[in-house]
mmCIF file of C-alpha atoms in Angstrom:
data_model
loop_
_atom_site.group_PDB
_atom_site.id
_atom_site.type_symbol
_atom_site.label_atom_id
_atom_site.label_comp_id
_atom_site.label_asym_id
_atom_site.label_seq_id
_atom_site.Cartn_x
_atom_site.Cartn_y
_atom_site.Cartn_z
ATOM 1 C CA UNK A 122 113.230 126.513 125.160
ATOM 2 C CA UNK A 123 116.590 124.508 126.269
ATOM 3 C CA UNK A 124 117.233 121.686 123.692
ATOM 4 C CA UNK A 125 119.555 118.981 124.240
ATOM 5 C CA UNK A 126 122.296 117.673 122.904
ATOM 6 C CA UNK A 127 121.177 115.135 121.051
ATOM 7 C CA UNK A 128 118.612 117.521 119.883
ATOM 8 C CA UNK A 129 121.309 120.098 118.570
ATOM 9 C CA UNK A 130 122.660 117.080 116.565
ATOM 10 C CA UNK A 131 119.572 115.519 115.553
ATOM 11 C CA UNK A 132 117.493 118.740 113.992
ATOM 12 C CA UNK A 133 120.352 119.644 111.879
ATOM 13 C CA UNK A 134 120.990 115.976 110.376
ATOM 14 C CA UNK A 135 117.549 115.832 109.498
ATOM 15 C CA UNK A 136 116.632 119.315 108.219
ATOM 16 C CA UNK A 137 119.953 117.942 105.474
ATOM 17 C CA UNK A 138 117.609 114.627 104.989
ATOM 18 C CA UNK A 139 114.428 116.838 104.380
ATOM 19 C CA UNK A 140 116.511 119.383 101.421
ATOM 20 C CA UNK A 141 117.925 115.895 100.082
ATOM 21 C CA UNK A 142 114.753 114.107 99.666
ATOM 22 C CA UNK A 143 112.656 116.869 98.214
ATOM 23 C CA UNK A 144 115.588 117.835 95.858
ATOM 24 C CA UNK A 145 115.688 114.396 94.837
ATOM 25 C CA UNK A 146 111.690 113.965 94.229
ATOM 26 C CA UNK A 147 112.267 117.149 92.037
ATOM 27 C CA UNK A 148 115.110 116.048 89.941
ATOM 28 C CA UNK A 149 113.264 112.836 89.902
ATOM 29 C CA UNK A 150 110.156 114.213 88.383
ATOM 30 C CA UNK A 151 112.043 116.558 85.978
ATOM 31 C CA UNK A 152 114.065 113.740 84.975
ATOM 32 C CA UNK A 153 110.821 111.266 84.133
ATOM 33 C CA UNK A 154 109.491 114.147 82.324
ATOM 34 C CA UNK A 155 112.323 114.332 79.811
ATOM 35 C CA UNK A 156 112.459 110.610 79.370
ATOM 36 C CA UNK A 157 108.380 110.439 78.673
ATOM 37 C CA UNK A 158 108.755 113.117 76.095
ATOM 38 C CA UNK A 159 111.858 111.656 74.599
ATOM 39 C CA UNK A 160 110.045 108.309 74.604
ATOM 40 C CA UNK A 161 106.680 109.867 73.109
ATOM 41 C CA UNK A 162 108.742 111.689 70.096
ATOM 42 C CA UNK A 163 110.756 108.304 69.369
ATOM 43 C CA UNK A 164 107.544 106.239 69.309
ATOM 44 C CA UNK A 165 105.640 109.362 66.781
ATOM 45 C CA UNK A 166 109.075 109.336 64.732
ATOM 46 C CA UNK A 167 108.605 105.403 64.276
ATOM 47 C CA UNK A 168 105.072 106.459 63.011
ATOM 48 C CA UNK A 169 106.114 109.003 60.426
ATOM 49 C CA UNK A 170 108.909 106.566 59.057
ATOM 50 C CA UNK A 171 106.759 104.175 58.731
ATOM 51 C CA UNK A 172 104.074 106.194 56.639
ATOM 52 C CA UNK A 173 107.223 107.575 55.054
ATOM 53 C CA UNK A 174 108.292 103.808 53.713
ATOM 54 C CA UNK A 175 104.566 103.017 52.635
ATOM 55 C CA UNK A 176 103.896 106.607 50.591
ATOM 56 C CA UNK A 177 107.885 106.003 49.078
ATOM 57 C CA UNK A 178 106.714 102.816 48.098
ATOM 58 C CA UNK A 179 104.114 104.288 45.890
ATOM 59 C CA UNK A 180 106.640 106.650 44.657
ATOM 60 C CA UNK A 181 108.549 103.800 43.577
ATOM 61 C CA UNK A 182 105.545 102.356 41.424
ATOM 62 C CA UNK A 183 105.324 105.842 39.415
ATOM 63 C CA UNK A 184 102.819 107.501 41.186
ATOM 64 C CA UNK A 185 102.954 111.278 42.586
ATOM 65 C CA UNK A 186 102.302 112.540 45.931
ATOM 66 C CA UNK A 187 98.799 113.618 44.706
ATOM 67 C CA UNK A 188 97.593 110.598 42.542
ATOM 68 C CA UNK A 189 98.619 108.277 45.511
ATOM 69 C CA UNK A 190 95.480 106.127 46.677
ATOM 70 C CA UNK A 191 94.873 105.025 50.484
ATOM 71 C CA UNK A 192 96.355 108.117 52.049
ATOM 72 C CA UNK A 193 93.577 108.891 53.856
ATOM 73 C CA UNK A 194 93.242 105.355 55.197
ATOM 74 C CA UNK A 195 96.857 105.138 56.199
ATOM 75 C CA UNK A 196 96.729 108.344 58.444
ATOM 76 C CA UNK A 197 93.513 107.590 60.017
ATOM 77 C CA UNK A 198 94.783 104.019 61.259
ATOM 78 C CA UNK A 199 97.692 105.779 63.112
ATOM 79 C CA UNK A 200 95.260 108.391 63.819
ATOM 80 C CA UNK A 201 93.074 106.082 65.804
ATOM 81 C CA UNK A 202 96.084 103.734 67.047
ATOM 82 C CA UNK A 203 97.237 106.992 69.263
ATOM 83 C CA UNK A 204 94.687 109.549 70.667
ATOM 84 C CA UNK A 205 97.350 112.116 71.597
ATOM 85 C CA UNK A 206 98.109 112.732 67.694
ATOM 86 C CA UNK A 207 96.598 115.846 67.042
ATOM 87 C CA UNK A 208 97.289 115.923 63.081
ATOM 88 C CA UNK A 209 99.208 114.356 60.466
ATOM 89 C CA UNK A 210 100.064 116.155 57.093
ATOM 90 C CA UNK A 211 101.728 115.305 53.839
ATOM 91 C CA UNK A 212 103.161 118.136 51.663
ATOM 92 C CA UNK A 213 105.716 118.407 48.808
ATOM 93 C CA UNK A 214 108.929 119.508 48.450
ATOM 94 C CA UNK A 215 107.701 123.216 48.008
ATOM 95 C CA UNK A 216 105.630 123.020 51.438
ATOM 96 C CA UNK A 217 102.010 122.598 49.856
ATOM 97 C CA UNK A 218 99.516 120.521 51.897
ATOM 98 C CA UNK A 219 98.994 117.582 49.753
ATOM 99 C CA UNK A 220 96.637 115.741 52.532
ATOM 100 C CA UNK A 221 96.040 116.736 55.864
ATOM 101 C CA UNK A 222 93.922 115.174 58.597
ATOM 102 C CA UNK A 223 93.029 116.131 62.458
ATOM 103 C CA UNK A 224 92.798 119.840 64.155
ATOM 104 C CA UNK A 225 96.505 120.213 64.396
ATOM 105 C CA UNK A 226 97.111 119.789 60.663
ATOM 106 C CA UNK A 227 98.120 122.990 58.845
ATOM 107 C CA UNK A 228 95.881 123.472 55.421
ATOM 108 C CA UNK A 229 97.375 125.408 51.911
ATOM 109 C CA UNK A 230 101.020 125.001 52.909
ATOM 110 C CA UNK A 231 103.132 124.108 55.912
ATOM 111 C CA UNK A 232 105.341 126.735 57.875
ATOM 112 C CA UNK A 233 108.513 127.646 56.179
ATOM 113 C CA UNK A 234 110.447 126.046 59.025
ATOM 114 C CA UNK A 235 108.899 122.789 58.194
ATOM 115 C CA UNK A 236 110.071 123.000 54.828
ATOM 116 C CA UNK A 237 113.500 124.230 55.501
ATOM 117 C CA UNK A 238 114.088 121.405 58.297
ATOM 118 C CA UNK A 239 112.505 118.756 56.257
ATOM 119 C CA UNK A 240 115.200 119.557 53.232
ATOM 120 C CA UNK A 241 118.272 119.460 55.712
ATOM 121 C CA UNK A 242 116.466 115.943 56.987
ATOM 122 C CA UNK A 243 116.985 114.730 53.713
ATOM 123 C CA UNK A 244 120.754 114.580 53.582
ATOM 124 C CA UNK A 245 121.140 113.846 57.446
ATOM 125 C CA UNK A 246 118.874 110.945 59.154
ATOM 126 C CA UNK A 247 115.467 112.020 57.258
ATOM 127 C CA UNK A 248 114.012 112.605 60.487
ATOM 128 C CA UNK A 249 113.256 116.222 62.249
ATOM 129 C CA UNK A 250 111.201 117.657 65.163
ATOM 130 C CA UNK A 251 110.497 120.855 66.099
ATOM 131 C CA UNK A 252 108.423 122.415 69.368
ATOM 132 C CA UNK A 253 105.616 125.164 68.764
ATOM 133 C CA UNK A 254 104.086 127.003 71.272
ATOM 134 C CA UNK A 255 103.769 123.707 73.499
ATOM 135 C CA UNK A 256 103.018 121.419 70.215
ATOM 136 C CA UNK A 257 105.990 119.403 69.010
ATOM 137 C CA UNK A 258 106.016 118.212 65.446
ATOM 138 C CA UNK A 259 107.991 115.566 64.243
ATOM 139 C CA UNK A 260 108.799 115.069 60.527
ATOM 140 C CA UNK A 261 110.370 112.678 57.952
ATOM 141 C CA UNK A 262 111.572 113.364 54.469
ATOM 142 C CA UNK A 263 110.043 111.909 51.841
ATOM 143 C CA UNK A 264 112.152 111.498 48.406
ATOM 144 C CA UNK A 265 111.342 109.523 44.990
ATOM 145 C CA UNK A 266 112.601 106.953 43.124
ATOM 146 C CA UNK A 267 115.689 109.146 42.068
ATOM 147 C CA UNK A 268 116.738 109.514 45.840
ATOM 148 C CA UNK A 269 115.623 113.171 45.491
ATOM 149 C CA UNK A 270 113.503 115.090 47.634
ATOM 150 C CA UNK A 271 109.643 114.587 46.764
ATOM 151 C CA UNK A 272 108.424 116.291 50.180
ATOM 152 C CA UNK A 273 107.639 115.009 53.830
ATOM 153 C CA UNK A 274 105.274 113.934 56.059
ATOM 154 C CA UNK A 275 104.645 115.169 59.564
ATOM 155 C CA UNK A 276 102.894 114.636 62.776
ATOM 156 C CA UNK A 277 101.774 116.843 65.560
ATOM 157 C CA UNK A 278 100.719 116.416 69.249
ATOM 158 C CA UNK A 279 100.436 118.625 72.048
ATOM 159 C CA UNK A 280 103.370 118.536 74.587
ATOM 160 C CA UNK A 281 100.887 119.986 77.441
ATOM 161 C CA UNK A 282 99.094 116.579 77.079
ATOM 162 C CA UNK A 283 102.318 114.461 77.989
ATOM 163 C CA UNK A 284 103.358 116.582 80.598
ATOM 164 C CA UNK A 285 99.732 116.337 82.295
ATOM 165 C CA UNK A 286 100.561 112.374 81.707
ATOM 166 C CA UNK A 287 103.608 112.676 83.926
ATOM 167 C CA UNK A 288 102.025 115.513 86.800
ATOM 168 C CA UNK A 289 99.575 112.147 87.290
ATOM 169 C CA UNK A 290 102.979 110.404 88.534
ATOM 170 C CA UNK A 291 103.630 113.290 91.070
ATOM 171 C CA UNK A 292 101.371 111.504 93.806
ATOM 172 C CA UNK A 293 102.704 108.578 93.647
ATOM 173 C CA UNK A 294 106.857 109.894 93.607
ATOM 174 C CA UNK A 295 105.660 112.385 96.492
ATOM 175 C CA UNK A 296 104.346 109.469 98.699
ATOM 176 C CA UNK A 297 107.395 107.216 98.281
ATOM 177 C CA UNK A 298 109.399 110.328 99.330
ATOM 178 C CA UNK A 299 107.252 110.966 102.274
ATOM 179 C CA UNK A 300 107.702 107.640 103.254
ATOM 180 C CA UNK A 301 111.625 107.394 102.719
ATOM 181 C CA UNK A 302 111.673 110.856 104.532
ATOM 182 C CA UNK A 303 109.700 109.779 107.446
ATOM 183 C CA UNK A 304 111.829 106.419 108.099
ATOM 184 C CA UNK A 305 115.007 108.308 107.492
ATOM 185 C CA UNK A 306 113.696 111.118 109.910
ATOM 186 C CA UNK A 307 112.685 107.997 112.664
ATOM 187 C CA UNK A 308 116.544 106.229 112.400
ATOM 188 C CA UNK A 309 118.093 109.450 112.524
ATOM 189 C CA UNK A 310 116.876 110.105 116.081
ATOM 190 C CA UNK A 311 116.994 106.681 117.198
ATOM 191 C CA UNK A 312 120.781 106.464 116.065
ATOM 192 C CA UNK A 313 121.509 109.823 117.220
ATOM 193 C CA UNK A 314 119.638 109.345 120.657
ATOM 194 C CA UNK A 315 121.474 106.058 121.202
ATOM 195 C CA UNK A 316 124.822 107.233 120.345
ATOM 196 C CA UNK A 317 124.344 110.472 122.570
ATOM 197 C CA UNK A 318 122.893 108.864 125.463
ATOM 198 C CA UNK A 319 126.373 107.822 127.926
ATOM 199 C CA UNK A 320 127.527 111.629 126.343
ATOM 200 C CA UNK A 321 124.548 113.307 127.590
ATOM 201 C CA UNK A 322 124.698 111.335 130.865
ATOM 202 C CA UNK A 323 128.095 112.316 131.453
ATOM 203 C CA UNK A 324 127.823 116.062 131.030
ATOM 204 C CA UNK A 325 124.781 115.820 133.015
ATOM 205 C CA UNK A 326 126.765 114.373 135.906
ATOM 206 C CA UNK A 327 129.630 116.858 135.006
ATOM 207 C CA UNK A 328 126.804 119.552 135.292
ATOM 208 C CA UNK A 329 125.340 118.376 138.715
ATOM 209 C CA UNK A 330 129.105 118.031 139.982
ATOM 210 C CA UNK A 331 129.653 121.787 139.172
ATOM 211 C CA UNK A 332 126.297 123.023 140.838
ATOM 212 C CA UNK A 333 127.302 121.046 143.982
ATOM 213 C CA UNK A 334 130.848 122.455 143.959
ATOM 214 C CA UNK A 335 129.177 125.948 144.218
ATOM 215 C CA UNK A 336 127.491 125.118 147.486
ATOM 216 C CA UNK A 337 130.123 122.194 148.827
ATOM 217 C CA UNK A 338 133.467 122.003 147.209
ATOM 218 C CA UNK A 339 135.142 119.831 149.161
ATOM 219 C CA UNK A 340 132.236 117.476 148.786
ATOM 220 C CA UNK A 341 131.759 118.160 145.002
ATOM 221 C CA UNK A 342 135.499 117.137 144.824
ATOM 222 C CA UNK A 343 135.441 113.777 146.377
ATOM 223 C CA UNK A 344 132.306 112.871 144.269
ATOM 224 C CA UNK A 345 134.148 113.744 141.071
ATOM 225 C CA UNK A 346 135.018 111.406 138.815
ATOM 226 C CA UNK A 347 139.090 111.923 137.463
ATOM 227 C CA UNK A 348 137.219 110.049 134.121
ATOM 228 C CA UNK A 349 134.527 112.234 133.606
ATOM 229 C CA UNK A 350 134.723 112.984 129.690
ATOM 230 C CA UNK A 351 138.053 112.405 129.848
ATOM 231 C CA UNK A 352 138.512 116.266 131.052
ATOM 232 C CA UNK A 353 139.309 115.332 135.333
ATOM 233 C CA UNK A 354 136.483 117.175 136.927
ATOM 234 C CA UNK A 355 137.044 115.274 139.908
ATOM 235 C CA UNK A 356 140.829 116.913 139.537
ATOM 236 C CA UNK A 357 139.264 120.120 138.668
ATOM 237 C CA UNK A 358 137.001 120.496 141.627
ATOM 238 C CA UNK A 359 139.676 120.012 144.071
ATOM 239 C CA UNK A 360 142.276 122.170 142.774
ATOM 240 C CA UNK A 361 138.914 124.638 143.144
ATOM 241 C CA UNK A 362 138.321 123.536 146.703
ATOM 242 C CA UNK A 363 142.180 124.122 147.649
ATOM 243 C CA UNK A 364 141.726 127.800 145.930
ATOM 244 C CA UNK A 365 139.135 128.621 147.880
ATOM 245 C CA UNK A 366 140.436 127.182 151.005
ATOM 246 C CA UNK A 367 143.682 129.310 150.633
ATOM 247 C CA UNK A 368 141.658 132.304 149.856
ATOM 248 C CA UNK A 369 139.096 131.575 152.830
ATOM 249 C CA UNK A 370 142.739 131.397 155.013
ATOM 250 C CA UNK A 371 143.757 134.860 153.766
ATOM 251 C CA UNK A 372 140.610 136.240 154.541
ATOM 252 C CA UNK A 373 140.785 135.212 158.070
ATOM 253 C CA UNK A 374 144.655 136.640 158.147
ATOM 254 C CA UNK A 375 143.668 139.820 156.945
ATOM 255 C CA UNK A 376 140.561 140.060 159.353
ATOM 256 C CA UNK A 377 142.939 139.402 162.271
ATOM 257 C CA UNK A 378 145.766 141.612 161.599
ATOM 258 C CA UNK A 379 143.126 144.362 161.196
ATOM 259 C CA UNK A 380 141.724 144.296 164.855
ATOM 260 C CA UNK A 381 143.496 146.663 166.800
#
């Protein structure tokens, strides 16, 4: 199938639009996923920091971590507020669990990596986080009345659940991208078609003149427009007609001379 000049221009432009918009959809999705994950992590950092301050308030009154009262009420309150929380655990500076709630909370002792991060966080911001097999852990270091490390509190939640929530927005994001793509394709087709129409008309006219030149060079030369595409089609056809006439005269002369 022979494509017109407009189609040869429209197709590559529309292909570029498709690639650009599909790339934008993918980039926006992954950016949204990162932003949502960071927002959730910040939200839970606030939760662990709040719990740490309340626990430190009890320590300042002379209580130990194991003798603090109402820990279960404080932790259950936070778990009820956000169902994404898998577990919350309070542990001492050796990593031994003092109190744990939720299916995602470790029992006995917390992983050694948590203890190490918690000890480092005591000197730098007091908040820490780690990702383990699709689970995000957010923690805050706890200090005693003398400012010494007393332990930490950690909260865990499923990254899969967060990503699933972001995935639910993909149909809306794709729909918006498709609408933009359709509008761009339509505008491109109309704009290129209108801009190329005069040029296409001139090219078609030039093609007709060249086709006529094969049949009747003289008449085609007279019909040729000197300004056609700025190439002087009429002059060109006149030259072709002159050359053909001269060749015809030479052929007749040779034929005459060849007769005995």
